[in-house]
XYZ file of C-alpha atoms in Angstrom:
576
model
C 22.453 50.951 63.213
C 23.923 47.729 62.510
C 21.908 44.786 60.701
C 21.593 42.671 64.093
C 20.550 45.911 66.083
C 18.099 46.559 63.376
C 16.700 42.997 63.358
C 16.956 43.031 67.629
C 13.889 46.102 67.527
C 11.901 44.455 64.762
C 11.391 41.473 66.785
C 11.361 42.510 69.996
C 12.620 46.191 70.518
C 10.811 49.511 69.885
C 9.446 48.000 65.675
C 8.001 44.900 67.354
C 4.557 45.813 66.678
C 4.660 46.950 63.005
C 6.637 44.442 61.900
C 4.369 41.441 63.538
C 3.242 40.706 60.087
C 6.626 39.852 58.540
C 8.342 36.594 58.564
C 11.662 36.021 60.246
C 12.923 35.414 56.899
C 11.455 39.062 55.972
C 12.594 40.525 59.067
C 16.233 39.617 58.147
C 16.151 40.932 54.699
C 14.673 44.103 55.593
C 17.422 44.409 58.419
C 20.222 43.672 55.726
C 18.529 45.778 53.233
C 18.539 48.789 55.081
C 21.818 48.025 56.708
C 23.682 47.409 53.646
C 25.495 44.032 55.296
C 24.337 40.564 56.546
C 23.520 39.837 60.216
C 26.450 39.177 62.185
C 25.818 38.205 66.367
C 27.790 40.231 68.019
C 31.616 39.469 68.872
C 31.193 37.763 72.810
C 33.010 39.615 75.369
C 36.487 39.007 76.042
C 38.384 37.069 78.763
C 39.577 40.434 80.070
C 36.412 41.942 80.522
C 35.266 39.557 82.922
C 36.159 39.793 86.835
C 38.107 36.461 87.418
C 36.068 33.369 86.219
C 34.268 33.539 83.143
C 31.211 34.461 83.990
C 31.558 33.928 87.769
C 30.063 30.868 89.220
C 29.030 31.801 93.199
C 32.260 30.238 94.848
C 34.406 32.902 92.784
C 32.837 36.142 93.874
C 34.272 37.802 96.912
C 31.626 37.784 99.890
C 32.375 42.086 100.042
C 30.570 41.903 96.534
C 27.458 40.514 97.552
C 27.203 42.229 100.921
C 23.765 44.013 100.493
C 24.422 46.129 103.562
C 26.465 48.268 102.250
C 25.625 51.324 101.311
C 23.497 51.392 98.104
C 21.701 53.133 95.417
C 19.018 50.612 95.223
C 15.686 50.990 92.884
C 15.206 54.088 90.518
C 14.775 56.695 93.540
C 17.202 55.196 96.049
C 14.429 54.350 98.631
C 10.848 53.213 98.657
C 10.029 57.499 99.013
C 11.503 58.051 95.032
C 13.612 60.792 96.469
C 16.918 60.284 94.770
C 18.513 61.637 97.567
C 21.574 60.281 98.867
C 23.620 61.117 102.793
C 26.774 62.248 102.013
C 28.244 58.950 104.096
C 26.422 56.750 101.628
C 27.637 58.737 98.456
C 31.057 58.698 99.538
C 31.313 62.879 98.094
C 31.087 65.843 99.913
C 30.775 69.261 98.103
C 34.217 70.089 98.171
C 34.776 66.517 96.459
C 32.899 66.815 93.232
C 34.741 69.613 91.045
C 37.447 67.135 91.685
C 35.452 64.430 89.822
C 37.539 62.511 87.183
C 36.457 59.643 84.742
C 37.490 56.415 86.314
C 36.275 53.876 83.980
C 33.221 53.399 80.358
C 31.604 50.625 79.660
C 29.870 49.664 76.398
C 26.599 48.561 76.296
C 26.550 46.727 73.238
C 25.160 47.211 69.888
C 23.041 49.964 70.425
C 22.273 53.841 70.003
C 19.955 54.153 73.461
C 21.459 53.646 76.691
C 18.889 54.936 78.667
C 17.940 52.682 81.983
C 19.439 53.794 85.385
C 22.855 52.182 87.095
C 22.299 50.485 90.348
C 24.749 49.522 92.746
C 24.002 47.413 95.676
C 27.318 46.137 98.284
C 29.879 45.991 95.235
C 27.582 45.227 92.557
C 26.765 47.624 89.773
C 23.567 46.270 87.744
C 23.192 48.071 84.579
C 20.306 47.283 81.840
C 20.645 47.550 77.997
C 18.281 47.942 74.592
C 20.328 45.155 73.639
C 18.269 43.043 75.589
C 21.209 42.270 78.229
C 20.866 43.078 82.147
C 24.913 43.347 83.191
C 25.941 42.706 86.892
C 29.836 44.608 87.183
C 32.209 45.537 89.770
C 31.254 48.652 90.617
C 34.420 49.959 91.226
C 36.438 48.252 88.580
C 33.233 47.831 85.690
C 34.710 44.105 85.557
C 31.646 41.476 84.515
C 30.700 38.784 86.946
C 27.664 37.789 84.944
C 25.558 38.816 81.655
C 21.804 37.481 81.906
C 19.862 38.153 78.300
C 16.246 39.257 78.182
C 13.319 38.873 75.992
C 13.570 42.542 74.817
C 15.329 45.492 75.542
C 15.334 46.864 78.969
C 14.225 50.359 79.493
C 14.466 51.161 82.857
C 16.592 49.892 85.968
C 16.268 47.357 88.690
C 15.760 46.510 92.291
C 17.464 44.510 94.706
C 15.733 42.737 97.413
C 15.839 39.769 100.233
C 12.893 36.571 99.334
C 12.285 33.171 100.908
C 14.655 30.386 98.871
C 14.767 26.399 99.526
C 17.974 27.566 101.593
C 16.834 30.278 103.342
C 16.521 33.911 102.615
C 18.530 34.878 98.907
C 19.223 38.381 97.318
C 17.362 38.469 94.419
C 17.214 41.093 91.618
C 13.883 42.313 89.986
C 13.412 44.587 86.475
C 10.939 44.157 83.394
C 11.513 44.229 80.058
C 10.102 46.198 76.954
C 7.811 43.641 75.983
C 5.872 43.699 79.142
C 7.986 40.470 80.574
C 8.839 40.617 85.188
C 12.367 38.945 85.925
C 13.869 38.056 88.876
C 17.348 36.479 89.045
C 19.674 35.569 91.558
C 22.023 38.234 92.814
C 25.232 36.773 92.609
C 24.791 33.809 89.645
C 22.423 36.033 87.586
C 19.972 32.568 87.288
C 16.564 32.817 86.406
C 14.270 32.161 89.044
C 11.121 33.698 87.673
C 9.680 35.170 84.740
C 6.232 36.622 84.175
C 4.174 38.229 81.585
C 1.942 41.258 82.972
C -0.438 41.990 80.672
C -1.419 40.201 77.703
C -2.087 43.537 75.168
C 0.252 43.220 72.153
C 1.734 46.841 73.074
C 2.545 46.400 76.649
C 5.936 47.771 78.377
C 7.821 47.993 81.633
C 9.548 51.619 81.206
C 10.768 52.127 85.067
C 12.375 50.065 87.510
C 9.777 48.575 90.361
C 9.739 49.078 93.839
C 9.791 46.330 96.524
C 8.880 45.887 100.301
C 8.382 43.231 102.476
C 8.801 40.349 99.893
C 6.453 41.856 97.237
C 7.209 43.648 93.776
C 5.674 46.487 92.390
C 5.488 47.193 88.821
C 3.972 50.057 87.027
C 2.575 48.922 83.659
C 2.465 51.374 80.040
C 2.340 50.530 76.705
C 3.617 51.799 73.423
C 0.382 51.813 71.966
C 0.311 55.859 71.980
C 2.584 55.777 69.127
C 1.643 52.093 66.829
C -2.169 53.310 67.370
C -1.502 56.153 64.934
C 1.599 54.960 62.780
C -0.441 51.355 62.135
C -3.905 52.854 60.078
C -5.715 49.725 59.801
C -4.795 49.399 63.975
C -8.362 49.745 66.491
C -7.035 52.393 68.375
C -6.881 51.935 71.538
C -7.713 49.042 74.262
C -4.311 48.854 76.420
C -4.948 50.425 80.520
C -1.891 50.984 82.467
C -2.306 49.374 85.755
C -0.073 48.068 88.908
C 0.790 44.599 89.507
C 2.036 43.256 92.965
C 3.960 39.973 92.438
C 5.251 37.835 95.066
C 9.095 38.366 95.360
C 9.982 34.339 95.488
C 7.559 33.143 93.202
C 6.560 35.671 90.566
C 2.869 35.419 90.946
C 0.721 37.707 90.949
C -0.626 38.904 94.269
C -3.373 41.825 92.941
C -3.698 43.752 89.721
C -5.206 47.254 89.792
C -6.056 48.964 86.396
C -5.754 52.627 86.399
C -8.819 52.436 83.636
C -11.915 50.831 86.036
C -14.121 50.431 82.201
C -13.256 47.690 79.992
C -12.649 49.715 76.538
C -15.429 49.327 74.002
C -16.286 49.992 70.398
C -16.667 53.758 70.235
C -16.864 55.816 66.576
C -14.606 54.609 63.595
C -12.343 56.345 61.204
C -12.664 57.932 58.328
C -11.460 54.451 56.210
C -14.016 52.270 58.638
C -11.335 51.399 61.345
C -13.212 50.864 64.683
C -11.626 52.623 67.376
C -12.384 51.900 71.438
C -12.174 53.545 74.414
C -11.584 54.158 77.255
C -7.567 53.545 77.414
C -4.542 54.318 78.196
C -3.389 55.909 81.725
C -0.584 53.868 81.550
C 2.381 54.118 84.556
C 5.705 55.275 83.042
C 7.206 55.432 86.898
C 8.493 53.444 89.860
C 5.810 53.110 92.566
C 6.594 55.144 95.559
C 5.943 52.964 99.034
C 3.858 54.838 102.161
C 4.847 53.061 104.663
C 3.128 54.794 107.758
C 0.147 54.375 105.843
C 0.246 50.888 103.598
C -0.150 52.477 100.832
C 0.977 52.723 96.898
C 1.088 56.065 95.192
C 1.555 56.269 90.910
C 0.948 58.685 88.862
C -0.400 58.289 85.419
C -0.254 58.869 81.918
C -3.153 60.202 79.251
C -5.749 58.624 77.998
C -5.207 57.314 74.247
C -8.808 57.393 72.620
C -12.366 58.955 73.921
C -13.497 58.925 76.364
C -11.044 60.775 79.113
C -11.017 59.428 82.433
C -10.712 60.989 85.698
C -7.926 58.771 86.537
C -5.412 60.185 83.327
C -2.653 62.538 84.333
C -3.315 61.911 88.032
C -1.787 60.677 91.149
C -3.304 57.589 92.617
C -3.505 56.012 95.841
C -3.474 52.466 96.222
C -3.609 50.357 99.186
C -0.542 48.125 99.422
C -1.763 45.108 100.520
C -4.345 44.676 98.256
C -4.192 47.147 95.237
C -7.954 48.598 95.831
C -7.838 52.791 95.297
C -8.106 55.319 98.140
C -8.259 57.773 96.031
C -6.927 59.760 92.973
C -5.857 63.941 92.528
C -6.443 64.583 88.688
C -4.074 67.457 87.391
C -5.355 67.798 83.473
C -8.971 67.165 82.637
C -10.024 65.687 79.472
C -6.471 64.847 78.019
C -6.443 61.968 75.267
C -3.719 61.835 73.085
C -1.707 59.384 69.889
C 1.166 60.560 68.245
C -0.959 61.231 65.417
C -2.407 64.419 66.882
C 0.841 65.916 65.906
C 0.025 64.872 62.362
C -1.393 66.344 58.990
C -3.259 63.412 58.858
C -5.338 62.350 61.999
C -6.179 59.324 61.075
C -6.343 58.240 65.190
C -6.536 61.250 66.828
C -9.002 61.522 69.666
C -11.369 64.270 69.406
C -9.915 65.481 72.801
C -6.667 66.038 71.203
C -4.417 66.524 73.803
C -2.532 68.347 75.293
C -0.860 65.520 75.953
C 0.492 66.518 79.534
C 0.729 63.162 81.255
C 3.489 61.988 84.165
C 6.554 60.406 83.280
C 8.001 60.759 86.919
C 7.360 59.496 90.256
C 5.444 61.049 93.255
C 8.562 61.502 96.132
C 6.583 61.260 99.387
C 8.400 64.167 101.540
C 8.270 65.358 105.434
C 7.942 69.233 104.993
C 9.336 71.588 107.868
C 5.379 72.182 109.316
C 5.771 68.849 110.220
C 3.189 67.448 107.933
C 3.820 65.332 104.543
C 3.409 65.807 100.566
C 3.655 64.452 97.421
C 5.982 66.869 95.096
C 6.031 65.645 91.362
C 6.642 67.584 87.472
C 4.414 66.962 84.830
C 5.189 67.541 81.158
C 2.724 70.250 81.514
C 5.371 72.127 82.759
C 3.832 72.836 86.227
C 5.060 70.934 89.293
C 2.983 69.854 92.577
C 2.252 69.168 96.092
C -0.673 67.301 97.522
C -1.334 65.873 100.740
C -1.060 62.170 100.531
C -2.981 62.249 104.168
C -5.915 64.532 103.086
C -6.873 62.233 99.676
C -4.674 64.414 98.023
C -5.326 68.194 98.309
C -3.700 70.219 96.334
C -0.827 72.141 98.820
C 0.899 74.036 96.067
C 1.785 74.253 92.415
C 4.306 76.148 90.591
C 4.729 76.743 87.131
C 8.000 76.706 85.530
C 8.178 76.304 81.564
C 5.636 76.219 78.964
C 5.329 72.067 78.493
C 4.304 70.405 75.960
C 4.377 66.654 74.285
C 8.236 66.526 75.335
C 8.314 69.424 77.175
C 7.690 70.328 81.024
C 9.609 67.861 83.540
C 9.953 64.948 82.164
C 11.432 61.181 83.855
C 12.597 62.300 87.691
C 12.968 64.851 90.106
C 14.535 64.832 93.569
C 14.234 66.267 97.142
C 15.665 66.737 100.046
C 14.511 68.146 103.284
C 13.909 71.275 102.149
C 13.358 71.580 98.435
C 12.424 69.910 95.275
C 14.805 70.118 92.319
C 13.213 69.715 89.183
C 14.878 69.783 85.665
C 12.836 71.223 82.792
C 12.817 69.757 79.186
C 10.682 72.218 77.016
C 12.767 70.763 73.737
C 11.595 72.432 70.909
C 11.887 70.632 67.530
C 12.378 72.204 63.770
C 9.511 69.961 61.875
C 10.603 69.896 58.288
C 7.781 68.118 55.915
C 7.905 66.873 52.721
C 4.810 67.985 51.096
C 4.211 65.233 48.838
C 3.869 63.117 51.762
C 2.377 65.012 54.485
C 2.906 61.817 57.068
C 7.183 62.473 56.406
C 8.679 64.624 58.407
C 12.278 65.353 60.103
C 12.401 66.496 63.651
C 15.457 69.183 64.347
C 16.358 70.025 67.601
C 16.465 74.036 68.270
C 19.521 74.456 69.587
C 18.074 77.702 71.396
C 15.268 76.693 73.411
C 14.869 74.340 76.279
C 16.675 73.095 79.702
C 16.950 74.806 82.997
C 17.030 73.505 86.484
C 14.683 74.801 89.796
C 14.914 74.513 92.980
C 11.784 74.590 94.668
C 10.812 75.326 98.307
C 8.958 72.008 99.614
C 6.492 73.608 101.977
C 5.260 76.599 99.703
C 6.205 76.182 95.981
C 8.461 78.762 96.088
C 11.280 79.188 93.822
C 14.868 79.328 95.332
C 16.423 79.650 92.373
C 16.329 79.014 88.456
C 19.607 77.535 86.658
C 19.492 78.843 83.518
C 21.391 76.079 80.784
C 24.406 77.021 79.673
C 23.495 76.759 75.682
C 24.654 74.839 73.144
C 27.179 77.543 71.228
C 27.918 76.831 67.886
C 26.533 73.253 67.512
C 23.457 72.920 65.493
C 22.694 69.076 66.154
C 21.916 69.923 70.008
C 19.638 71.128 72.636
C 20.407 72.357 75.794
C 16.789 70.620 77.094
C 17.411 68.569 80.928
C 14.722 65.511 80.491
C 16.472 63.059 82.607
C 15.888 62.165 85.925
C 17.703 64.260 88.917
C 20.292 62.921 91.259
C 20.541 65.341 94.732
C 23.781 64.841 98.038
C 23.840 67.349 100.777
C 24.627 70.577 98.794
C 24.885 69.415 94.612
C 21.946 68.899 92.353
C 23.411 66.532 89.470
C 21.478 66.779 85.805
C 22.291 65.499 82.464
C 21.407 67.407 79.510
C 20.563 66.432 75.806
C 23.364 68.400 74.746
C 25.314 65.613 76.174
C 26.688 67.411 79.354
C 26.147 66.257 83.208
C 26.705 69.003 85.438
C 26.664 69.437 89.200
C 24.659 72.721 90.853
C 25.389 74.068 93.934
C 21.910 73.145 95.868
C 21.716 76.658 97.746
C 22.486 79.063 95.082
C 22.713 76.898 91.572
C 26.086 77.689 90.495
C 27.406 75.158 88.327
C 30.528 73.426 90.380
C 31.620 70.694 87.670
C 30.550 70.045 83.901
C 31.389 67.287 82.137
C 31.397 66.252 77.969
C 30.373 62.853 77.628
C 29.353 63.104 73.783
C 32.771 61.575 72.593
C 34.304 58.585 71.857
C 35.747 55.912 74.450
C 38.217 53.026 75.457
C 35.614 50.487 76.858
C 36.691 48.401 79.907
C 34.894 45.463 78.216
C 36.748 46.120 74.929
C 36.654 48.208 72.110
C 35.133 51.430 71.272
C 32.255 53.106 72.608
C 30.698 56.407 72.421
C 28.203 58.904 74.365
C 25.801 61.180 73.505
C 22.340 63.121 74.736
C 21.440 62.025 77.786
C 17.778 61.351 78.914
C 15.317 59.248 81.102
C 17.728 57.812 83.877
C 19.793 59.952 85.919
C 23.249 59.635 87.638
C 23.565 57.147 90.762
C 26.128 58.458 93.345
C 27.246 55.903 96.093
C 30.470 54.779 97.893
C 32.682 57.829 96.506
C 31.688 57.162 92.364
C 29.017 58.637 90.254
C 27.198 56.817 87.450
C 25.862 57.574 84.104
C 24.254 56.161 81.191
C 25.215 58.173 77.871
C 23.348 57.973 74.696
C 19.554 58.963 73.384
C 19.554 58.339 69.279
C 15.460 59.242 69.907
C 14.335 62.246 68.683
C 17.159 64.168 66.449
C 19.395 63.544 70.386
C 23.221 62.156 69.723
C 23.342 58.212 69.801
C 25.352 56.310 72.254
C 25.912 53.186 74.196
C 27.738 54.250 77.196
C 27.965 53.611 81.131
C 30.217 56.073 82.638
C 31.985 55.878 85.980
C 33.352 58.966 87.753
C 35.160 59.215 91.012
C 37.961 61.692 92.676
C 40.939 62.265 90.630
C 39.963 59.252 88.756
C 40.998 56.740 91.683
């Protein structure tokens, strides 16, 4: 990592929290320290990377481009259901089309080693988020720049596109949170500012998904990072952050209802062995878009684990919320008693619940489904390995569950599936990591991916659980820095199933059978369309978006022994 990259996630990317102590002056000598160089910005982009005008003021951008009627791959699922499903006329690919895919164009996201959010592309405008604290708006089919709007931290997830009340009449607006816990909306063709709002005051709060929006009102799912700085920060009182969901009006930003997914205020529980008080309840936070009901009002997320004693019955659950004014219908629990820090999986405990785990929380939407019967369900994966169906008209009854892999902290299915009218397709992680420890320091370790173990895709029959078929991965050979583990999110079109893999690969299954019908490298090095070099690597969290003929990919996961990168990738027929 480069000084300015390390500097960027001490004060306000991923190290923001241990290094609050520190000066600015101390936060730039550590970054040059372990850096070996000074800070440099980083070089602006060029002339030729921009589409016309530089950036492009309103009167310069083709009317086509801002044409939100066309079809779109808006939002993290692609619709207010989370499906991430797309017609074949709105993706623009038929089956026959994709082992004909080509790379058309790469784009660099900057100065970084994640790229890790989710490309969305509404009329001709491809929005694409970065950890270097930049939200892009591009050309989608040329991956020109129209405008570059900069953040308060890095952004994680994706973003949503949607109509509000202006001065003028009704505007396109664009609406994503940040890393830091900050709501944005800016204008859809200038990239202005017109709101910004802080969602929860907690020191470790984050926005990890894209929201969801309907009729005029945004919907963010709250988490925090607190899982992790509550056991790498000792003299930290582990834990008082609760996920919630926040409904903020569309044109103004403010805050229509709050709803925590943790009813009890955390209080002062036991302490640790040093005299650190620790609280409780917490966590539960919502790593996921919120999926929309409309027949019945309602809001469905599902949750995270608990951080600290006591476990609630809202942890690792689906809840049901009622859109118009955030109070719970109800809530389906899958794990009991799970409460969980990063420091369970150390020698040391120092903030390790007494529950300990198993850590088996959601990282992935509910996608609200029609099943053959006639009746409805909610099908989701949980890192436990074991995916669902519950009734989202019966208070959530369990329909079905099915297991397939073992789960685990970073195991089971991990940041997306997708359906379409007649099964789920779920991608399973199950990463296994070499843990090499120093033992003079017990707390230093080095996480080594098993190059063996992990990955496979499912499809899963929506109205009984069944399996259709498994998709075994096809390995990593000879490489020893890789693992064939599939923890990003699933794109489905009639007939292909597309899923990137840590190894680097994203391939496209056949949805009947799951032959793989096109496989493609992207852990190599690239000619950027905004200039210079850029490379790919694992992929993880977001999935492809597929709309109006071209497929797109972020490239790059430096997390967790996975290949860095800072890549969006554009593919399309032939390359045309």
């Amino acid at each position: 990592m480069s000084s300015a990259a390390i500097l960027r996630a001490l004060e306000s990317g991923t190290m923001r929290m241990q290094a609050q102590g520190l000066s600015s002056p101390e936060r730039i000598a550590l970054a040059s320290y372990l850096s070996g160089g000074p800070i440099k910005d980083a070089p602006a982009l060029p002339r030729s990377a921009y589409c016309g005008a530089v950036p492009a003021a309103s009167a310069d951008v083709p009317e086509a481009v801002n044409d939100t009627r066309s079809p779109s791959w808006n939002g993290f699922g692609a619709g207010p259901t989370n499906a991430r499903f797309q017609s074949t006329e709105a993706a623009g690919l038929s089956l026959a089309d994709v082992p004909r895919l080509r790379l058309k164009w790469a784009f660099s996201l900057g100065d970084v080693t994640l790229a890790r959010g989710q490309p969305v592309v509404v009329g001709n405008r491809l929005f694409a988020g970065s950890q270097a604290n930049k939200l892009y708006s591009l050309d989608a089919k040329a991956g020109c720049v129209y405008w570059v709007f900069d953040t308060a931290a890095p952004i994680r997830g994706g973003v949503i596109t949607g109509l509000v009340a202006g001065p003028s009449g009704n505007a396109s607006a664009v609406f994503f949170g940040d890393a830091a816990g900050n709501a944005y909306a800016v204008d859809f063709t200038s990239g202005k500012l017109l709101w910004k709002t802080r969602l929860d005051d907690h020191y470790a709060t984050m926005i990890t998904a894209a929201p969801n929006f309907y009729r005029g009102v945004v919907y963010f799912g709250v988490s925090s990072g607190e899982e992790g700085t509550g056991a790498e920060m000792p003299t930290a009182e582990c834990c008082t952050f609760r996920g919630s969901v926040v409904a903020l009006d569309g044109a103004t930003g403010k805050q229509i209802w709050k709803t925590y997914t943790v009813a009890e205020i955390p209080k002062p529980t036991t302490k640790t062995k040093s005299g650190i008080q620790r609280w409780g309840p917490s966590g539960a936070g919502v790593w996921s878009t919120p999926t929309i009901d409309e027949k019945r009002d309602a809001i469905y997320v599902a949750t995270g684990d608990n951080y600290s004693d006591p476990p609630t019955r809202t942890s690792d659950a689906v809840l049901a919320l009622a859109r118009a004014t955030g109070k719970m219908l109800w809530s389906r629990q899958m794990t009991v008693g799970d409460a969980y820090t990063v420091d369970c999986d150390r020698a040391v405990k120092t903030n390790c619940p007494d529950s300990n785990g198993p850590d088996a929380d959601f990282g992935q939407p509910p996608i609200l489904v029609s099943l053959p019967n006639g009746k409805r369900a909610l099908v989701l994966g949980q890192k436990s390995g074991v995916a669902h169906a519950i009734d989202p008209d019966r208070h959530g009854e369990m329909l079905w569950q099915r297991r397939v892999g073992k789960g685990g902290p970073l195991g089971g299915m991990q940041w997306g599936s997708a359906a379409d009218s007649e099964q789920m397709y779920a991608a399973l992680s199950d990463v296994v990591f070499h843990v090499v420890t120093n033992p003079k320091t017990p707390d230093e370790v080095t996480m080594e991916l098993d190059p063996a173990k992990g990955g496979g895709l499912f499809a899963l029959r929506l109205q009984t659980g069944e399996q259709v078929w498994k998709a075994a991965p096809p390995g990593c050979g000879t490489s020893t820095k890789c693992s064939p583990a599939q923890s990003g999110a699933v794109t489905a079109i009639p007939g292909v199933v597309f899923s990137g893999s840590v190894d680097g690969h994203l391939r496209a299954y056949r949805s009947d059978t799951g032959e793989i019908i096109w496989d493609f490298d992207t852990a190599r090095e690239y000619d950027a369309v905004n200039g210079g070099k850029a490379r790919g690597g694992s992929m993880d969290a977001g999935g492809p978006a597929v709309v109006g003929g071209l497929v797109y990919v972020n490239s790059g996961y430096g997390n967790l022994g996975g290949m860095p990168g800072n890549l969006l990738l554009a593919f399309s027929v032939d390359g045309k």
